[in-house]
């Protein structure tokens, strides 16, 4: 009787050569998309309920769906090293990790370009430097660890940038006009869904309002 073929759940399973410190570091870098998805967007929805963040996450899901469609259509093999690792259950072109990270970096950069003031500009530059650095490191990690070829990660990066920029335009120039209606809908009110992208400095806005509310409660 032929044994059934097995497929692994590889959400957080990344292999590297024992004793390779750079490989160990890059294995963790390779997990950044997981940290962003679970730690970033899930916690952002639970605590913030921001429409911009929700559409950002939706765009990443659409990008990943497009990635899977292309992989199944092209069916390009991964490098031989990936076969040795026994972790290659899908095709390699384009790299989904690279596509994810470059989509994230592109969308986030466009989202923050309206920042004004010296401090806001410096903060924007610093945060976006981190975003693009993590995207480049993730792309490099997939080649270094043997999961993808150079061509596969560059294809993923290019698609991520194109889809990220396109989705930003769709959300902020087409769908944005519907944000007030979503806020005022019964579901929007029930789940406290809101949009604060029109506020220049959300942290300062919330800080000032929290202090004002505390002062008002003392007066009562």
Tab-separated table of N, CA, C and O in Angstrom, residues 66-175:
chain	number	residue	atom	x	y	z
A	66	UNK	N	-3.181	36.625	-5.037
A	66	UNK	CA	-2.608	36.790	-6.376
A	66	UNK	C	-1.312	35.992	-6.492
A	66	UNK	O	-1.046	35.356	-7.528
A	67	UNK	N	-0.509	36.007	-5.438
A	67	UNK	CA	0.746	35.266	-5.432
A	67	UNK	C	0.505	33.775	-5.641
A	67	UNK	O	1.204	33.128	-6.437
A	68	UNK	N	-0.486	33.228	-4.944
A	68	UNK	CA	-0.786	31.802	-5.082
A	68	UNK	C	-1.289	31.469	-6.483
A	68	UNK	O	-0.944	30.421	-7.043
A	69	UNK	N	-2.088	32.351	-7.058
A	69	UNK	CA	-2.579	32.128	-8.420
A	69	UNK	C	-1.426	32.083	-9.420
A	69	UNK	O	-1.384	31.227	-10.308
A	70	UNK	N	-0.497	33.019	-9.267
A	70	UNK	CA	0.647	33.064	-10.185
A	70	UNK	C	1.524	31.825	-9.999
A	70	UNK	O	1.981	31.217	-10.974
A	71	UNK	N	1.764	31.433	-8.740
A	71	UNK	CA	2.596	30.256	-8.484
A	71	UNK	C	2.007	29.005	-9.142
A	71	UNK	O	2.733	28.211	-9.752
A	72	UNK	N	0.702	28.843	-9.017
A	72	UNK	CA	0.066	27.657	-9.589
A	72	UNK	C	0.033	27.704	-11.109
A	72	UNK	O	0.014	26.664	-11.764
A	73	UNK	N	0.028	28.919	-11.656
A	73	UNK	CA	0.016	29.054	-13.112
A	73	UNK	C	1.400	28.832	-13.714
A	73	UNK	O	1.561	28.109	-14.702
A	74	UNK	N	2.422	29.429	-13.096
A	74	UNK	CA	3.789	29.333	-13.617
A	74	UNK	C	4.430	27.997	-13.254
A	74	UNK	O	5.138	27.387	-14.062
A	75	UNK	N	4.209	27.560	-11.999
A	75	UNK	CA	4.740	26.278	-11.506
A	75	UNK	C	6.262	26.171	-11.679
A	75	UNK	O	6.774	25.184	-12.185
A	76	UNK	N	6.942	27.208	-11.237
A	76	UNK	CA	8.402	27.185	-11.298
A	76	UNK	C	8.956	26.531	-10.039
A	76	UNK	O	8.555	26.847	-8.926
A	77	UNK	N	9.885	25.599	-10.222
A	77	UNK	CA	10.454	24.878	-9.087
A	77	UNK	C	11.298	25.790	-8.214
A	77	UNK	O	11.871	26.781	-8.680
A	78	UNK	N	11.386	25.414	-6.963
A	78	UNK	CA	12.292	26.088	-6.043
A	78	UNK	C	13.705	25.518	-6.233
A	78	UNK	O	13.882	24.506	-6.895
A	79	UNK	N	14.726	26.150	-5.630
A	79	UNK	CA	16.087	25.621	-5.758
A	79	UNK	C	16.237	24.250	-5.115
A	79	UNK	O	15.432	23.861	-4.256
A	80	UNK	N	17.254	23.506	-5.509
A	80	UNK	CA	17.477	22.153	-4.989
A	80	UNK	C	17.670	22.138	-3.481
A	80	UNK	O	17.303	21.169	-2.815
A	81	UNK	N	18.258	23.194	-2.942
A	81	UNK	CA	18.476	23.247	-1.495
A	81	UNK	C	17.157	23.185	-0.734
A	81	UNK	O	17.100	22.643	0.368
A	82	UNK	N	16.109	23.729	-1.319
A	82	UNK	CA	14.803	23.719	-0.662
A	82	UNK	C	14.243	22.298	-0.611
A	82	UNK	O	13.573	21.923	0.349
A	83	UNK	N	14.530	21.514	-1.634
A	83	UNK	CA	14.091	20.115	-1.654
A	83	UNK	C	14.799	19.333	-0.549
A	83	UNK	O	14.196	18.501	0.134
A	84	UNK	N	16.076	19.623	-0.355
A	84	UNK	CA	16.840	18.963	0.700
A	84	UNK	C	16.263	19.296	2.067
A	84	UNK	O	16.217	18.452	2.971
A	85	UNK	N	15.800	20.531	2.230
A	85	UNK	CA	15.216	20.957	3.504
A	85	UNK	C	13.871	20.284	3.774
A	85	UNK	O	13.371	20.306	4.888
A	86	UNK	N	13.279	19.700	2.756
A	86	UNK	CA	11.974	19.035	2.843
A	86	UNK	C	10.875	19.995	3.309
A	86	UNK	O	9.987	19.638	4.070
A	87	UNK	N	10.988	21.237	2.857
A	87	UNK	CA	10.011	22.236	3.267
A	87	UNK	C	9.406	22.947	2.052
A	87	UNK	O	8.887	24.042	2.160
A	88	UNK	N	9.484	22.322	0.883
A	88	UNK	CA	9.035	22.970	-0.339
A	88	UNK	C	7.743	22.343	-0.840
A	88	UNK	O	7.772	21.504	-1.748
A	89	UNK	N	6.631	22.716	-0.255
A	89	UNK	CA	5.349	22.147	-0.631
A	89	UNK	C	4.639	22.969	-1.707
A	89	UNK	O	3.585	22.587	-2.180
A	90	UNK	N	5.214	24.119	-2.064
A	90	UNK	CA	4.594	24.957	-3.085
A	90	UNK	C	5.658	25.379	-4.095
A	90	UNK	O	6.847	25.188	-3.884
A	91	UNK	N	5.210	25.967	-5.181
A	91	UNK	CA	6.135	26.431	-6.208
A	91	UNK	C	6.842	27.704	-5.740
A	91	UNK	O	6.429	28.345	-4.767
A	92	UNK	N	7.896	28.088	-6.484
A	92	UNK	CA	8.760	29.143	-5.975
A	92	UNK	C	8.608	30.526	-6.564
A	92	UNK	O	9.043	31.498	-5.948
A	93	UNK	N	7.982	30.654	-7.748
A	93	UNK	CA	7.935	31.970	-8.397
A	93	UNK	C	6.521	32.505	-8.438
A	93	UNK	O	5.621	31.833	-8.950
A	94	UNK	N	6.314	33.705	-7.844
A	94	UNK	CA	7.263	34.565	-7.139
A	94	UNK	C	7.290	34.266	-5.638
A	94	UNK	O	6.389	33.597	-5.124
A	95	UNK	N	8.298	34.767	-4.945
A	95	UNK	CA	8.411	34.552	-3.501
A	95	UNK	C	7.294	35.283	-2.759
A	95	UNK	O	7.145	36.501	-2.891
A	96	UNK	N	6.509	34.542	-1.993
A	96	UNK	CA	5.402	35.168	-1.257
A	96	UNK	C	5.909	36.031	-0.108
A	96	UNK	O	5.310	37.067	0.212
A	97	UNK	N	7.019	35.613	0.531
A	97	UNK	CA	7.590	36.417	1.620
A	97	UNK	C	8.031	37.790	1.106
A	97	UNK	O	7.756	38.821	1.726
A	98	UNK	N	8.751	37.789	-0.025
A	98	UNK	CA	9.208	39.052	-0.589
A	98	UNK	C	8.030	39.915	-1.022
A	98	UNK	O	8.010	41.125	-0.786
A	99	UNK	N	7.041	39.289	-1.638
A	99	UNK	CA	5.873	40.044	-2.084
A	99	UNK	C	5.146	40.661	-0.912
A	99	UNK	O	4.732	41.828	-0.960
A	100	UNK	N	4.999	39.910	0.169
A	100	UNK	CA	4.321	40.402	1.367
A	100	UNK	C	5.042	41.611	1.935
A	100	UNK	O	4.436	42.657	2.198
A	101	UNK	N	6.355	41.491	2.139
A	101	UNK	CA	7.115	42.544	2.795
A	101	UNK	C	7.219	43.803	1.951
A	101	UNK	O	7.167	44.922	2.477
A	102	UNK	N	7.357	43.652	0.633
A	102	UNK	CA	7.463	44.839	-0.215
A	102	UNK	C	6.102	45.496	-0.426
A	102	UNK	O	6.033	46.715	-0.619
A	103	UNK	N	5.037	44.724	-0.395
A	103	UNK	CA	3.691	45.317	-0.368
A	103	UNK	C	3.553	46.156	0.894
A	103	UNK	O	3.112	47.308	0.842
A	104	UNK	N	3.919	45.574	2.030
A	104	UNK	CA	3.808	46.272	3.313
A	104	UNK	C	4.622	47.562	3.307
A	104	UNK	O	4.127	48.625	3.698
A	105	UNK	N	5.878	47.474	2.869
A	105	UNK	CA	6.749	48.652	2.862
A	105	UNK	C	6.217	49.734	1.933
A	105	UNK	O	6.226	50.926	2.268
A	106	UNK	N	5.719	49.348	0.760
A	106	UNK	CA	5.220	50.314	-0.209
A	106	UNK	C	3.966	51.009	0.307
A	106	UNK	O	3.859	52.237	0.259
A	107	UNK	N	3.017	50.234	0.782
A	107	UNK	CA	1.754	50.808	1.265
A	107	UNK	C	2.006	51.707	2.468
A	107	UNK	O	1.469	52.811	2.561
A	108	UNK	N	2.837	51.239	3.400
A	108	UNK	CA	3.102	52.010	4.616
A	108	UNK	C	3.810	53.317	4.284
A	108	UNK	O	3.514	54.359	4.879
A	109	UNK	N	4.746	53.280	3.340
A	109	UNK	CA	5.452	54.496	2.939
A	109	UNK	C	4.485	55.520	2.362
A	109	UNK	O	4.521	56.704	2.722
A	110	UNK	N	3.602	55.082	1.473
A	110	UNK	CA	2.617	55.988	0.894
A	110	UNK	C	1.639	56.501	1.946
A	110	UNK	O	1.182	57.646	1.871
A	111	UNK	N	1.365	55.670	2.935
A	111	UNK	CA	0.427	56.052	3.990
A	111	UNK	C	0.992	57.156	4.872
A	111	UNK	O	0.244	57.943	5.445
A	112	UNK	N	2.304	57.207	4.989
A	112	UNK	CA	2.937	58.172	5.899
A	112	UNK	C	3.525	59.388	5.197
A	112	UNK	O	4.075	60.261	5.875
A	113	UNK	N	3.403	59.470	3.886
A	113	UNK	CA	4.089	60.558	3.176
A	113	UNK	C	3.462	61.921	3.436
A	113	UNK	O	4.086	62.963	3.174
A	114	UNK	N	2.245	61.958	3.990
A	114	UNK	CA	1.583	63.232	4.256
A	114	UNK	C	2.015	63.859	5.576
A	114	UNK	O	1.555	64.944	5.925
A	115	UNK	N	2.893	63.173	6.310
A	115	UNK	CA	3.330	63.690	7.609
A	115	UNK	C	3.966	65.068	7.450
A	115	UNK	O	4.722	65.322	6.526
A	116	UNK	N	3.625	65.969	8.365
A	116	UNK	CA	4.143	67.336	8.299
A	116	UNK	C	4.940	67.658	9.550
A	116	UNK	O	4.813	66.994	10.575
A	117	UNK	N	5.746	68.704	9.475
A	117	UNK	CA	6.551	69.111	10.612
A	117	UNK	C	7.893	68.394	10.622
A	117	UNK	O	8.035	67.296	10.091
A	118	UNK	N	8.883	69.027	11.251
A	118	UNK	CA	10.231	68.463	11.280
A	118	UNK	C	10.255	67.127	11.994
A	118	UNK	O	10.822	66.137	11.503
A	119	UNK	N	9.641	67.066	13.184
A	119	UNK	CA	9.657	65.823	13.959
A	119	UNK	C	8.915	64.712	13.239
A	119	UNK	O	9.379	63.573	13.173
A	120	UNK	N	7.752	65.046	12.677
A	120	UNK	CA	6.969	64.039	11.968
A	120	UNK	C	7.722	63.515	10.750
A	120	UNK	O	7.681	62.322	10.444
A	121	UNK	N	8.414	64.405	10.050
A	121	UNK	CA	9.178	63.982	8.873
A	121	UNK	C	10.321	63.058	9.260
A	121	UNK	O	10.558	62.030	8.611
A	122	UNK	N	11.037	63.403	10.332
A	122	UNK	CA	12.145	62.561	10.795
A	122	UNK	C	11.635	61.196	11.236
A	122	UNK	O	12.251	60.164	10.947
A	123	UNK	N	10.517	61.188	11.931
A	123	UNK	CA	9.929	59.924	12.392
A	123	UNK	C	9.487	59.073	11.211
A	123	UNK	O	9.694	57.858	11.203
A	124	UNK	N	8.903	59.718	10.211
A	124	UNK	CA	8.462	59.001	9.017
A	124	UNK	C	9.640	58.369	8.290
A	124	UNK	O	9.587	57.203	7.885
A	125	UNK	N	10.715	59.135	8.140
A	125	UNK	CA	11.911	58.630	7.456
A	125	UNK	C	12.492	57.443	8.212
A	125	UNK	O	12.865	56.427	7.611
A	126	UNK	N	12.559	57.545	9.535
A	126	UNK	CA	13.126	56.470	10.351
A	126	UNK	C	12.291	55.204	10.257
A	126	UNK	O	12.819	54.109	10.038
A	127	UNK	N	10.967	55.339	10.397
A	127	UNK	CA	10.077	54.179	10.361
A	127	UNK	C	10.111	53.510	8.990
A	127	UNK	O	10.173	52.279	8.881
A	128	UNK	N	10.116	54.322	7.935
A	128	UNK	CA	10.145	53.740	6.597
A	128	UNK	C	11.498	53.123	6.267
A	128	UNK	O	11.570	52.149	5.506
A	129	UNK	N	12.564	53.669	6.845
A	129	UNK	CA	13.875	53.033	6.696
A	129	UNK	C	13.847	51.633	7.296
A	129	UNK	O	14.376	50.679	6.706
A	130	UNK	N	13.202	51.491	8.457
A	130	UNK	CA	13.071	50.170	9.081
A	130	UNK	C	12.237	49.236	8.211
A	130	UNK	O	12.575	48.060	8.041
A	131	UNK	N	11.137	49.758	7.658
A	131	UNK	CA	10.268	48.928	6.818
A	131	UNK	C	11.015	48.359	5.619
A	131	UNK	O	10.955	47.148	5.346
A	132	UNK	N	11.711	49.234	4.899
A	132	UNK	CA	12.418	48.782	3.696
A	132	UNK	C	13.613	47.912	4.044
A	132	UNK	O	13.952	46.981	3.293
A	133	UNK	N	14.252	48.189	5.184
A	133	UNK	CA	15.368	47.344	5.624
A	133	UNK	C	14.894	45.932	5.925
A	133	UNK	O	15.538	44.945	5.531
A	134	UNK	N	13.747	45.825	6.609
A	134	UNK	CA	13.199	44.504	6.915
A	134	UNK	C	12.762	43.785	5.650
A	134	UNK	O	12.911	42.562	5.526
A	135	UNK	N	12.229	44.534	4.678
A	135	UNK	CA	11.823	43.925	3.402
A	135	UNK	C	13.041	43.362	2.666
A	135	UNK	O	13.009	42.232	2.161
A	136	UNK	N	14.122	44.131	2.626
A	136	UNK	CA	15.340	43.678	1.950
A	136	UNK	C	15.966	42.490	2.667
A	136	UNK	O	16.436	41.538	2.031
A	137	UNK	N	15.980	42.533	4.007
A	137	UNK	CA	16.538	41.418	4.770
A	137	UNK	C	15.711	40.150	4.583
A	137	UNK	O	16.252	39.049	4.489
A	138	UNK	N	14.387	40.314	4.542
A	138	UNK	CA	13.518	39.155	4.309
A	138	UNK	C	13.786	38.546	2.945
A	138	UNK	O	13.882	37.320	2.799
A	139	UNK	N	13.912	39.398	1.942
A	139	UNK	CA	14.209	38.927	0.597
A	139	UNK	C	15.541	38.178	0.573
A	139	UNK	O	15.643	37.087	0.002
A	140	UNK	N	16.553	38.750	1.217
A	140	UNK	CA	17.871	38.106	1.262
A	140	UNK	C	17.819	36.791	2.024
A	140	UNK	O	18.456	35.801	1.636
A	141	UNK	N	17.027	36.757	3.109
A	141	UNK	CA	16.955	35.548	3.932
A	141	UNK	C	16.404	34.364	3.155
A	141	UNK	O	16.837	33.226	3.342
A	142	UNK	N	15.457	34.610	2.259
A	142	UNK	CA	14.841	33.514	1.505
A	142	UNK	C	15.837	32.869	0.535
A	142	UNK	O	15.757	31.678	0.266
A	143	UNK	N	16.776	33.684	0.025
A	143	UNK	CA	17.821	33.146	-0.852
A	143	UNK	C	18.901	32.470	-0.017
A	143	UNK	O	19.338	31.353	-0.327
A	144	UNK	N	19.324	33.125	1.058
A	144	UNK	CA	20.401	32.597	1.903
A	144	UNK	C	20.024	31.251	2.519
A	144	UNK	O	20.842	30.328	2.582
A	145	UNK	N	18.773	31.132	2.950
A	145	UNK	CA	18.324	29.895	3.598
A	145	UNK	C	17.962	28.810	2.589
A	145	UNK	O	17.633	27.688	2.981
A	146	UNK	N	18.001	29.135	1.302
A	146	UNK	CA	17.795	28.127	0.271
A	146	UNK	C	16.365	27.891	-0.142
A	146	UNK	O	16.071	26.904	-0.825
A	147	UNK	N	15.457	28.791	0.205
A	147	UNK	CA	14.050	28.596	-0.125
A	147	UNK	C	13.677	29.147	-1.496
A	147	UNK	O	12.660	28.753	-2.067
A	148	UNK	N	14.466	30.100	-2.006
A	148	UNK	CA	14.140	30.727	-3.283
A	148	UNK	C	15.411	31.077	-4.047
A	148	UNK	O	16.495	31.196	-3.460
A	149	UNK	N	15.248	31.280	-5.339
A	149	UNK	CA	16.325	31.800	-6.160
A	149	UNK	C	16.277	33.326	-6.130
A	149	UNK	O	15.283	33.927	-5.680
A	150	UNK	N	17.340	33.958	-6.641
A	150	UNK	CA	17.378	35.421	-6.698
A	150	UNK	C	16.237	35.952	-7.565
A	150	UNK	O	15.571	36.932	-7.218
A	151	UNK	N	16.000	35.307	-8.693
A	151	UNK	CA	14.931	35.745	-9.594
A	151	UNK	C	13.560	35.672	-8.913
A	151	UNK	O	12.707	36.549	-9.106
A	152	UNK	N	13.345	34.652	-8.106
A	152	UNK	CA	12.047	34.469	-7.438
A	152	UNK	C	11.787	35.555	-6.403
A	152	UNK	O	10.663	36.047	-6.279
A	153	UNK	N	12.813	35.942	-5.640
A	153	UNK	CA	12.599	36.979	-4.620
A	153	UNK	C	12.460	38.357	-5.263
A	153	UNK	O	11.687	39.196	-4.783
A	154	UNK	N	13.184	38.609	-6.356
A	154	UNK	CA	13.039	39.890	-7.035
A	154	UNK	C	11.667	40.002	-7.702
A	154	UNK	O	11.073	41.094	-7.744
A	155	UNK	N	11.158	38.904	-8.209
A	155	UNK	CA	9.816	38.910	-8.789
A	155	UNK	C	8.778	39.208	-7.714
A	155	UNK	O	7.844	39.997	-7.928
A	156	UNK	N	8.943	38.591	-6.545
A	156	UNK	CA	8.029	38.853	-5.438
A	156	UNK	C	8.094	40.303	-4.985
A	156	UNK	O	7.063	40.928	-4.711
A	157	UNK	N	9.312	40.853	-4.913
A	157	UNK	CA	9.480	42.245	-4.494
A	157	UNK	C	8.805	43.199	-5.478
A	157	UNK	O	8.099	44.137	-5.079
A	158	UNK	N	9.007	42.958	-6.776
A	158	UNK	CA	8.410	43.821	-7.802
A	158	UNK	C	6.883	43.775	-7.748
A	158	UNK	O	6.213	44.815	-7.806
A	159	UNK	N	6.340	42.578	-7.615
A	159	UNK	CA	4.883	42.447	-7.525
A	159	UNK	C	4.343	43.109	-6.264
A	159	UNK	O	3.289	43.751	-6.282
A	160	UNK	N	5.064	42.952	-5.160
A	160	UNK	CA	4.639	43.575	-3.909
A	160	UNK	C	4.568	45.084	-4.024
A	160	UNK	O	3.613	45.723	-3.549
A	161	UNK	N	5.568	45.679	-4.655
A	161	UNK	CA	5.594	47.134	-4.827
A	161	UNK	C	4.445	47.589	-5.732
A	161	UNK	O	3.736	48.556	-5.420
A	162	UNK	N	4.252	46.896	-6.837
A	162	UNK	CA	3.197	47.274	-7.786
A	162	UNK	C	1.804	47.127	-7.165
A	162	UNK	O	0.966	48.039	-7.245
A	163	UNK	N	1.559	45.981	-6.529
A	163	UNK	CA	0.236	45.747	-5.929
A	163	UNK	C	0.024	46.668	-4.738
A	163	UNK	O	-1.083	47.182	-4.526
A	164	UNK	N	1.073	46.900	-3.949
A	164	UNK	CA	0.958	47.788	-2.792
A	164	UNK	C	0.595	49.201	-3.200
A	164	UNK	O	-0.292	49.827	-2.599
A	165	UNK	N	1.268	49.726	-4.231
A	165	UNK	CA	0.970	51.075	-4.710
A	165	UNK	C	-0.432	51.144	-5.312
A	165	UNK	O	-1.174	52.112	-5.095
A	166	UNK	N	-0.809	50.116	-6.055
A	166	UNK	CA	-2.135	50.085	-6.686
A	166	UNK	C	-3.243	50.023	-5.637
A	166	UNK	O	-4.249	50.742	-5.747
A	167	UNK	N	-3.046	49.178	-4.638
A	167	UNK	CA	-4.066	49.043	-3.599
A	167	UNK	C	-4.184	50.321	-2.772
A	167	UNK	O	-5.279	50.706	-2.373
A	168	UNK	N	-3.055	50.991	-2.531
A	168	UNK	CA	-3.098	52.268	-1.811
A	168	UNK	C	-3.956	53.273	-2.583
A	168	UNK	O	-4.782	53.981	-1.997
A	169	UNK	N	-3.763	53.321	-3.896
A	169	UNK	CA	-4.541	54.255	-4.710
A	169	UNK	C	-6.025	53.902	-4.672
A	169	UNK	O	-6.881	54.786	-4.537
A	170	UNK	N	-6.342	52.624	-4.770
A	170	UNK	CA	-7.749	52.188	-4.739
A	170	UNK	C	-8.405	52.552	-3.412
A	170	UNK	O	-9.514	53.091	-3.378
A	171	UNK	N	-7.694	52.273	-2.310
A	171	UNK	CA	-8.265	52.528	-0.979
A	171	UNK	C	-8.430	54.021	-0.726
A	171	UNK	O	-9.486	54.480	-0.272
A	172	UNK	N	-7.401	54.809	-1.026
A	172	UNK	CA	-7.386	56.210	-0.618
A	172	UNK	C	-7.944	57.188	-1.652
A	172	UNK	O	-8.126	58.370	-1.335
A	173	UNK	N	-8.228	56.699	-2.859
A	173	UNK	CA	-8.799	57.584	-3.868
A	173	UNK	C	-10.112	57.066	-4.450
A	173	UNK	O	-10.791	57.798	-5.163
A	174	UNK	N	-10.462	55.830	-4.143
A	174	UNK	CA	-11.720	55.270	-4.642
A	174	UNK	C	-12.619	54.863	-3.476
A	174	UNK	O	-13.774	55.305	-3.378
A	175	UNK	N	-12.100	54.023	-2.580
A	175	UNK	CA	-12.904	53.504	-1.484
A	175	UNK	C	-13.021	54.459	-0.298
A	175	UNK	O	-13.943	54.324	0.512
